[in-house]
PDB file of C-alpha atoms in Angstrom:
ATOM      1  CA  MET L   1     220.579  -6.556  65.020  1.00  0.00           C
ATOM      2  CA  HIS L   2     216.915  -7.593  63.998  1.00  0.00           C
ATOM      3  CA  ASN L   3     215.655  -4.941  66.155  1.00  0.00           C
ATOM      4  CA  VAL L   4     217.538  -2.374  64.577  1.00  0.00           C
ATOM      5  CA  LEU L   5     216.633  -3.337  60.992  1.00  0.00           C
ATOM      6  CA  ILE L   6     212.851  -3.208  61.934  1.00  0.00           C
ATOM      7  CA  LEU L   7     213.559   0.217  63.514  1.00  0.00           C
ATOM      8  CA  GLY L   8     215.363   1.262  60.335  1.00  0.00           C
ATOM      9  CA  LEU L   9     212.439   0.282  58.126  1.00  0.00           C
ATOM     10  CA  ALA L  10     209.982   1.912  60.164  1.00  0.00           C
ATOM     11  CA  ALA L  11     211.902   5.109  60.148  1.00  0.00           C
ATOM     12  CA  LEU L  12     211.787   5.060  56.310  1.00  0.00           C
ATOM     13  CA  ALA L  13     208.133   4.305  56.169  1.00  0.00           C
ATOM     14  CA  ALA L  14     207.560   7.179  58.099  1.00  0.00           C
ATOM     15  CA  ALA L  15     209.710   9.407  56.108  1.00  0.00           C
ATOM     16  CA  ALA L  16     208.185   8.297  52.665  1.00  0.00           C
ATOM     17  CA  PRO L  17     205.858  11.327  51.464  1.00  0.00           C
ATOM     18  CA  ALA L  18     201.943  10.560  51.451  1.00  0.00           C
ATOM     19  CA  LYS L  19     200.687   9.671  48.251  1.00  0.00           C
ATOM     20  CA  ARG L  20     199.567  13.017  46.031  1.00  0.00           C
ATOM     21  CA  GLN L  21     196.101  13.482  44.348  1.00  0.00           C
ATOM     22  CA  VAL L  22     196.781  14.174  40.869  1.00  0.00           C
ATOM     23  CA  PRO L  23     194.657  16.997  39.446  1.00  0.00           C
ATOM     24  CA  HIS L  24     192.303  15.711  37.033  1.00  0.00           C
ATOM     25  CA  TYR L  25     190.250  18.129  34.747  1.00  0.00           C
ATOM     26  CA  PRO L  26     188.178  17.710  31.475  1.00  0.00           C
ATOM     27  CA  PRO L  27     190.350  17.836  28.283  1.00  0.00           C
ATOM     28  CA  THR L  28     190.306  21.089  26.389  1.00  0.00           C
ATOM     29  CA  SER L  29     190.978  22.104  22.831  1.00  0.00           C
ATOM     30  CA  LEU L  30     192.144  25.448  21.210  1.00  0.00           C
ATOM     31  CA  SER L  31     189.774  27.637  19.121  1.00  0.00           C
ATOM     32  CA  ASN L  32     189.448  31.310  17.860  1.00  0.00           C
ATOM     33  CA  GLY L  33     185.733  31.019  18.105  1.00  0.00           C
ATOM     34  CA  PHE L  34     183.164  29.823  20.740  1.00  0.00           C
ATOM     35  CA  PHE L  35     179.803  29.634  22.335  1.00  0.00           C
ATOM     36  CA  LEU L  36     179.361  30.625  25.796  1.00  0.00           C
ATOM     37  CA  VAL L  37     177.376  27.754  27.686  1.00  0.00           C
ATOM     38  CA  ALA L  38     175.565  28.114  31.257  1.00  0.00           C
ATOM     39  CA  ASN L  39     176.933  26.203  33.905  1.00  0.00           C
ATOM     40  CA  VAL L  40     175.121  26.557  37.273  1.00  0.00           C
ATOM     41  CA  THR L  41     177.717  26.633  40.201  1.00  0.00           C
ATOM     42  CA  ASP L  42     175.161  26.212  42.989  1.00  0.00           C
ATOM     43  CA  PRO L  43     172.421  23.711  42.081  1.00  0.00           C
ATOM     44  CA  SER L  44     170.435  24.714  44.942  1.00  0.00           C
ATOM     45  CA  LEU L  45     169.709  27.984  43.338  1.00  0.00           C
ATOM     46  CA  ASP L  46     169.076  26.817  39.771  1.00  0.00           C
ATOM     47  CA  LEU L  47     165.916  27.987  38.257  1.00  0.00           C
ATOM     48  CA  SER L  48     162.952  25.594  37.008  1.00  0.00           C
ATOM     49  CA  PRO L  49     163.253  24.433  34.456  1.00  0.00           C
ATOM     50  CA  SER L  50     167.272  24.181  35.044  1.00  0.00           C
ATOM     51  CA  ILE L  51     168.946  26.484  32.783  1.00  0.00           C
ATOM     52  CA  ASN L  52     171.994  24.277  33.236  1.00  0.00           C
ATOM     53  CA  GLY L  53     173.441  24.101  29.407  1.00  0.00           C
ATOM     54  CA  TRP L  54     171.510  26.870  28.066  1.00  0.00           C
ATOM     55  CA  VAL L  55     173.572  29.132  25.553  1.00  0.00           C
ATOM     56  CA  PHE L  56     174.325  32.950  25.420  1.00  0.00           C
ATOM     57  CA  GLN L  57     172.142  34.542  23.072  1.00  0.00           C
ATOM     58  CA  THR L  58     170.955  38.166  22.328  1.00  0.00           C
ATOM     59  CA  ALA L  59     167.471  39.759  22.262  1.00  0.00           C
ATOM     60  CA  HIS L  60     167.313  43.053  19.947  1.00  0.00           C
ATOM     61  CA  THR L  61     166.318  45.966  21.996  1.00  0.00           C
ATOM     62  CA  GLY L  62     166.884  48.526  19.371  1.00  0.00           C
ATOM     63  CA  PRO L  63     169.887  49.602  17.092  1.00  0.00           C
ATOM     64  CA  PRO L  64     172.633  49.013  17.865  1.00  0.00           C
ATOM     65  CA  THR L  65     171.752  47.373  21.485  1.00  0.00           C
ATOM     66  CA  ASN L  66     170.787  43.917  22.713  1.00  0.00           C
ATOM     67  CA  ALA L  67     170.039  42.212  26.001  1.00  0.00           C
ATOM     68  CA  ALA L  68     172.324  39.225  26.963  1.00  0.00           C
ATOM     69  CA  VAL L  69     169.955  36.221  27.446  1.00  0.00           C
ATOM     70  CA  LEU L  70     170.281  32.599  27.810  1.00  0.00           C
ATOM     71  CA  GLN L  71     168.570  30.155  25.216  1.00  0.00           C
ATOM     72  CA  ALA L  72     167.467  26.677  25.967  1.00  0.00           C
ATOM     73  CA  PRO L  73     169.384  24.026  23.803  1.00  0.00           C
ATOM     74  CA  GLY L  74     168.276  22.599  20.805  1.00  0.00           C
ATOM     75  CA  SER L  75     166.917  25.620  19.225  1.00  0.00           C
ATOM     76  CA  SER L  76     167.269  25.927  15.384  1.00  0.00           C
ATOM     77  CA  VAL L  77     168.972  29.281  16.218  1.00  0.00           C
ATOM     78  CA  PRO L  78     172.306  28.478  17.716  1.00  0.00           C
ATOM     79  CA  GLY L  79     173.988  30.577  20.251  1.00  0.00           C
ATOM     80  CA  ARG L  80     175.967  33.781  19.480  1.00  0.00           C
ATOM     81  CA  VAL L  81     179.580  32.899  18.365  1.00  0.00           C
ATOM     82  CA  PHE L  82     182.065  34.920  20.404  1.00  0.00           C
ATOM     83  CA  TYR L  83     185.676  35.584  20.091  1.00  0.00           C
ATOM     84  CA  GLU L  84     188.418  37.220  22.512  1.00  0.00           C
ATOM     85  CA  ASN L  85     189.701  40.298  20.771  1.00  0.00           C
ATOM     86  CA  GLY L  86     193.140  41.379  21.445  1.00  0.00           C
ATOM     87  CA  THR L  87     196.924  41.198  21.077  1.00  0.00           C
ATOM     88  CA  ALA L  88     199.096  38.868  23.090  1.00  0.00           C
ATOM     89  CA  GLU L  89     199.811  41.711  25.555  1.00  0.00           C
ATOM     90  CA  GLN L  90     196.269  42.997  26.031  1.00  0.00           C
ATOM     91  CA  VAL L  91     195.174  39.266  26.754  1.00  0.00           C
ATOM     92  CA  HIS L  92     198.098  38.804  29.231  1.00  0.00           C
ATOM     93  CA  TYR L  93     197.322  42.255  31.195  1.00  0.00           C
ATOM     94  CA  GLY L  94     193.439  41.696  31.118  1.00  0.00           C
ATOM     95  CA  GLN L  95     192.904  44.322  28.461  1.00  0.00           C
ATOM     96  CA  SER L  96     191.320  41.916  25.889  1.00  0.00           C
ATOM     97  CA  THR L  97     187.418  42.167  25.063  1.00  0.00           C
ATOM     98  CA  VAL L  98     185.040  39.386  24.039  1.00  0.00           C
ATOM     99  CA  ILE L  99     183.118  40.111  20.996  1.00  0.00           C
ATOM    100  CA  THR L 100     180.488  38.791  18.421  1.00  0.00           C
ATOM    101  CA  ASP L 101     179.757  39.910  15.137  1.00  0.00           C
ATOM    102  CA  GLY L 102     176.406  41.344  14.238  1.00  0.00           C
ATOM    103  CA  ALA L 103     174.624  43.503  11.833  1.00  0.00           C
ATOM    104  CA  THR L 104     175.256  43.600   8.219  1.00  0.00           C
ATOM    105  CA  PRO L 105     177.876  44.437   7.051  1.00  0.00           C
ATOM    106  CA  PRO L 106     179.489  42.324  10.051  1.00  0.00           C
ATOM    107  CA  THR L 107     180.320  44.810  12.904  1.00  0.00           C
ATOM    108  CA  PRO L 108     181.852  44.106  16.160  1.00  0.00           C
ATOM    109  CA  PHE L 109     179.440  43.921  19.054  1.00  0.00           C
ATOM    110  CA  GLY L 110     181.139  43.595  22.586  1.00  0.00           C
ATOM    111  CA  ILE L 111     179.994  42.385  25.761  1.00  0.00           C
ATOM    112  CA  PHE L 112     179.175  45.208  28.035  1.00  0.00           C
ATOM    113  CA  ILE L 113     178.961  44.568  31.797  1.00  0.00           C
ATOM    114  CA  GLN L 114     177.672  47.211  34.194  1.00  0.00           C
ATOM    115  CA  SER L 115     180.240  48.492  36.612  1.00  0.00           C
ATOM    116  CA  PRO L 116     179.776  48.036  40.507  1.00  0.00           C
ATOM    117  CA  THR L 117     178.064  51.385  40.753  1.00  0.00           C
ATOM    118  CA  GLU L 118     175.840  50.884  37.858  1.00  0.00           C
ATOM    119  CA  PHE L 119     172.682  49.174  38.071  1.00  0.00           C
ATOM    120  CA  ASP L 120     169.426  47.989  36.077  1.00  0.00           C
ATOM    121  CA  ILE L 121     166.601  50.529  35.799  1.00  0.00           C
ATOM    122  CA  THR L 122     164.048  48.093  36.318  1.00  0.00           C
ATOM    123  CA  TYR L 123     165.763  45.810  38.613  1.00  0.00           C
ATOM    124  CA  PRO L 124     167.974  47.957  40.695  1.00  0.00           C
ATOM    125  CA  THR L 125     169.773  45.259  42.764  1.00  0.00           C
ATOM    126  CA  GLU L 126     171.220  43.710  39.601  1.00  0.00           C
ATOM    127  CA  HIS L 127     173.960  44.803  37.006  1.00  0.00           C
ATOM    128  CA  ASP L 128     173.002  44.230  33.383  1.00  0.00           C
ATOM    129  CA  LEU L 129     174.878  42.823  30.417  1.00  0.00           C
ATOM    130  CA  PHE L 130     174.456  44.214  26.980  1.00  0.00           C
ATOM    131  CA  VAL L 131     175.806  43.187  23.564  1.00  0.00           C
ATOM    132  CA  ASN L 132     176.052  46.434  21.854  1.00  0.00           C
ATOM    133  CA  ALA L 133     178.186  47.832  18.840  1.00  0.00           C
ATOM    134  CA  GLY L 134     181.711  48.581  20.077  1.00  0.00           C
ATOM    135  CA  PRO L 135     184.696  46.742  22.004  1.00  0.00           C
ATOM    136  CA  GLY L 136     182.809  46.115  25.218  1.00  0.00           C
ATOM    137  CA  THR L 137     183.980  45.651  28.675  1.00  0.00           C
ATOM    138  CA  PRO L 138     187.388  44.403  29.380  1.00  0.00           C
ATOM    139  CA  SER L 139     186.967  40.587  29.581  1.00  0.00           C
ATOM    140  CA  ARG L 140     188.670  37.282  28.883  1.00  0.00           C
ATOM    141  CA  ILE L 141     188.573  33.609  28.910  1.00  0.00           C
ATOM    142  CA  THR L 142     190.643  32.535  31.683  1.00  0.00           C
ATOM    143  CA  ASP L 143     193.950  30.651  31.430  1.00  0.00           C
ATOM    144  CA  PHE L 144     196.610  29.172  33.395  1.00  0.00           C
ATOM    145  CA  PRO L 145     196.743  28.837  36.430  1.00  0.00           C
ATOM    146  CA  ASN L 146     192.814  28.454  36.467  1.00  0.00           C
ATOM    147  CA  PRO L 147     192.062  24.880  35.475  1.00  0.00           C
ATOM    148  CA  TYR L 148     188.815  25.401  34.097  1.00  0.00           C
ATOM    149  CA  PRO L 149     188.291  28.378  31.203  1.00  0.00           C
ATOM    150  CA  ILE L 150     185.542  30.695  31.860  1.00  0.00           C
ATOM    151  CA  LEU L 151     184.393  34.041  30.901  1.00  0.00           C
ATOM    152  CA  GLN L 152     185.762  36.557  33.284  1.00  0.00           C
ATOM    153  CA  ASN L 153     184.785  40.065  33.849  1.00  0.00           C
ATOM    154  CA  ASN L 154     187.968  42.178  34.449  1.00  0.00           C
ATOM    155  CA  GLN L 155     185.970  45.018  36.151  1.00  0.00           C
ATOM    156  CA  GLY L 156     185.701  43.275  39.576  1.00  0.00           C
ATOM    157  CA  VAL L 157     185.548  40.099  41.488  1.00  0.00           C
ATOM    158  CA  GLY L 158     181.946  38.353  41.336  1.00  0.00           C
ATOM    159  CA  THR L 159     179.842  35.766  39.258  1.00  0.00           C
ATOM    160  CA  PHE L 160     177.559  36.018  36.445  1.00  0.00           C
ATOM    161  CA  VAL L 161     174.151  35.245  37.405  1.00  0.00           C
ATOM    162  CA  ALA L 162     170.838  34.064  35.231  1.00  0.00           C
ATOM    163  CA  CYS L 163     167.560  35.908  36.211  1.00  0.00           C
ATOM    164  CA  ASN L 164     164.008  35.498  34.941  1.00  0.00           C
ATOM    165  CA  ASN L 165     163.339  39.122  34.177  1.00  0.00           C
ATOM    166  CA  THR L 166     160.960  40.982  32.058  1.00  0.00           C
ATOM    167  CA  VAL L 167     162.776  42.808  29.357  1.00  0.00           C
ATOM    168  CA  PRO L 168     160.724  46.154  28.833  1.00  0.00           C
ATOM    169  CA  TYR L 169     161.652  46.376  25.289  1.00  0.00           C
ATOM    170  CA  TYR L 170     159.436  43.035  24.593  1.00  0.00           C
ATOM    171  CA  GLY L 171     157.051  43.305  27.786  1.00  0.00           C
ATOM    172  CA  TYR L 172     157.573  39.557  28.672  1.00  0.00           C
ATOM    173  CA  LYS L 173     160.186  37.254  30.430  1.00  0.00           C
ATOM    174  CA  PHE L 174     163.667  36.184  29.266  1.00  0.00           C
ATOM    175  CA  ILE L 175     166.254  34.494  31.466  1.00  0.00           C
ATOM    176  CA  THR L 176     168.661  37.417  31.470  1.00  0.00           C
ATOM    177  CA  ILE L 177     172.416  37.338  32.021  1.00  0.00           C
ATOM    178  CA  ASN L 178     173.556  39.828  34.767  1.00  0.00           C
ATOM    179  CA  TYR L 179     176.320  40.153  37.109  1.00  0.00           C
ATOM    180  CA  ALA L 180     176.952  39.944  40.766  1.00  0.00           C
ATOM    181  CA  TYR L 181     179.847  41.781  42.360  1.00  0.00           C
ATOM    182  CA  ALA L 182     181.142  40.356  45.453  1.00  0.00           C
ATOM    183  CA  THR L 183     181.844  42.427  48.480  1.00  0.00           C
ATOM    184  CA  PHE L 184     184.585  41.655  51.178  1.00  0.00           C
ATOM    185  CA  GLU L 185     183.404  43.359  54.404  1.00  0.00           C
ATOM    186  CA  GLY L 186     182.407  41.902  57.451  1.00  0.00           C
ATOM    187  CA  PRO L 187     181.389  43.099  61.017  1.00  0.00           C
ATOM    188  CA  ASP L 188     183.416  45.564  62.950  1.00  0.00           C
ATOM    189  CA  GLY L 189     185.420  45.908  59.662  1.00  0.00           C
ATOM    190  CA  GLY L 190     186.326  42.260  59.285  1.00  0.00           C
ATOM    191  CA  TYR L 191     187.189  40.603  56.020  1.00  0.00           C
ATOM    192  CA  GLU L 192     184.123  38.356  54.788  1.00  0.00           C
ATOM    193  CA  TYR L 193     183.136  37.488  51.419  1.00  0.00           C
ATOM    194  CA  HIS L 194     179.572  38.102  50.113  1.00  0.00           C
ATOM    195  CA  ALA L 195     178.498  36.755  47.004  1.00  0.00           C
ATOM    196  CA  ASN L 196     175.584  39.097  46.627  1.00  0.00           C
ATOM    197  CA  ILE L 197     173.434  36.874  44.341  1.00  0.00           C
ATOM    198  CA  PRO L 198     170.138  38.632  43.541  1.00  0.00           C
ATOM    199  CA  GLU L 199     167.153  36.865  44.990  1.00  0.00           C
ATOM    200  CA  GLY L 200     165.535  34.566  42.389  1.00  0.00           C
ATOM    201  CA  CYS L 201     168.763  34.219  40.279  1.00  0.00           C
ATOM    202  CA  ALA L 202     171.035  31.449  39.715  1.00  0.00           C
ATOM    203  CA  PRO L 203     174.931  31.841  39.725  1.00  0.00           C
ATOM    204  CA  ILE L 204     176.539  30.565  36.633  1.00  0.00           C
ATOM    205  CA  ASN L 205     179.681  30.225  34.828  1.00  0.00           C
ATOM    206  CA  LEU L 206     179.600  31.011  31.111  1.00  0.00           C
ATOM    207  CA  VAL L 207     182.141  28.312  29.816  1.00  0.00           C
ATOM    208  CA  PRO L 208     183.399  28.360  26.203  1.00  0.00           C
ATOM    209  CA  GLN L 209     182.215  25.643  23.806  1.00  0.00           C
ATOM    210  CA  CYS L 210     184.868  25.476  20.502  1.00  0.00           C
ATOM    211  CA  THR L 211     183.352  26.317  17.240  1.00  0.00           C
ATOM    212  CA  THR L 212     184.462  27.574  13.887  1.00  0.00           C
ATOM    213  CA  LEU L 213     185.095  31.322  13.840  1.00  0.00           C
ATOM    214  CA  ASN L 214     183.407  32.468  10.397  1.00  0.00           C
ATOM    215  CA  THR L 215     185.164  34.239   7.512  1.00  0.00           C
ATOM    216  CA  LEU L 216     184.489  37.930   7.105  1.00  0.00           C
ATOM    217  CA  PRO L 217     183.353  39.176   3.840  1.00  0.00           C
ATOM    218  CA  PRO L 218     185.391  41.941   2.232  1.00  0.00           C
ATOM    219  CA  ASP L 219     183.126  44.722   3.148  1.00  0.00           C
ATOM    220  CA  ALA L 220     183.098  43.661   7.147  1.00  0.00           C
ATOM    221  CA  TYR L 221     183.486  46.637   9.670  1.00  0.00           C
ATOM    222  CA  ALA L 222     184.756  43.500  12.094  1.00  0.00           C
ATOM    223  CA  SER L 223     188.125  42.192  11.762  1.00  0.00           C
ATOM    224  CA  HIS L 224     189.523  38.503  13.164  1.00  0.00           C
ATOM    225  CA  GLU L 225     193.147  39.636  12.756  1.00  0.00           C
ATOM    226  CA  PHE L 226     193.552  39.754  16.566  1.00  0.00           C
ATOM    227  CA  ALA L 227     191.028  36.894  17.622  1.00  0.00           C
ATOM    228  CA  ALA L 228     193.038  35.164  20.255  1.00  0.00           C
ATOM    229  CA  PRO L 229     192.921  31.140  20.553  1.00  0.00           C
ATOM    230  CA  VAL L 230     191.300  30.305  23.764  1.00  0.00           C
ATOM    231  CA  ARG L 231     190.996  27.078  25.753  1.00  0.00           C
ATOM    232  CA  CYS L 232     187.543  25.588  25.224  1.00  0.00           C
ATOM    233  CA  TYR L 233     185.379  22.468  25.409  1.00  0.00           C
ATOM    234  CA  ASP L 234     184.153  20.148  22.663  1.00  0.00           C
ATOM    235  CA  ASP L 235     180.919  19.651  24.231  1.00  0.00           C
ATOM    236  CA  VAL L 236     180.018  21.443  27.503  1.00  0.00           C
ATOM    237  CA  ALA L 237     176.872  19.433  28.159  1.00  0.00           C
ATOM    238  CA  ALA L 238     178.466  16.077  27.859  1.00  0.00           C
ATOM    239  CA  ILE L 239     180.863  17.101  30.587  1.00  0.00           C
ATOM    240  CA  ASP L 240     180.104  15.441  34.163  1.00  0.00           C
ATOM    241  CA  TRP L 241     181.947  17.858  36.487  1.00  0.00           C
ATOM    242  CA  THR L 242     181.647  15.491  39.288  1.00  0.00           C
ATOM    243  CA  GLN L 243     184.181  13.624  38.116  1.00  0.00           C
ATOM    244  CA  TYR L 244     186.779  16.195  37.880  1.00  0.00           C
ATOM    245  CA  GLY L 245     188.843  18.423  40.248  1.00  0.00           C
ATOM    246  CA  PRO L 246     192.254  18.190  42.210  1.00  0.00           C
TER     247      PRO L 246
END
C-alpha cells in the first residue's frame, strides 16, 4: 500500500503543468496626442553619441516639405506632436495615417515614407521619410496583439533607421529618420530574413510618449475629429526595457 501511494504521488507530480512565465510589460496610457521617441533595437549599431531617447522632429526644406529628423532630448523646442488619424474601421484595417499639425493656420502634415521601389536621391540605398502637407503614408501605432506600441509602416515589413546624413537643403548633417524594408529570400530560393540596415545607420523603434493634443483655432484646416486614442508611455526614457518581456 505504501508503495502504491508513492507511485500515485509521483504520477500526480509528473502530470502537474510546468510553472507558466507571466508576461510583464511596461504600463501604458491612452492618449490622442503623442511624441515619437527613438529606441535603438540593436545597441551594437547605435550611433555616437547614442540616439536612444531622441525625439522625432522636422527640418524645414521648403513649403510645404520637411525632412524627418531626430532631436536630442532636453531641447527648448519639443518634438512634434502627432496623432493617428482615422475612423475605427480605418484603424482596424491599417488605413489610418499618423499626422502632425503645421503652418498657419494649422494644416495636417502626414508622415510620408518612400515605398520599397523609391530611394533617396543623395543616399540611393535608403528610403526617405518626409513630413509634408497631406494625409501621409498608411501607418499606425501598433495595438493588440503587439505588446509594445510603436509606429508601424503599413507599406511593408521592415524597420525605421536613424542615419547621420547631410540634408542637401542645409548642406550639413542631421540624424535623419529613414526606413529599411526587409527581404525574405535565401540561397536557391529559400526563405531567409534580411533586415537590410544601411551601413552606418541604427535600427530604431519610434515609441509613442503621451502628450496633450492641442485645441485647434476656428480657422484651422486640420481637424482632430478622428484623432484615435492610442496606447503610449508616460516617459519612454525612464523605461528599463531589460526588465520587461514574456
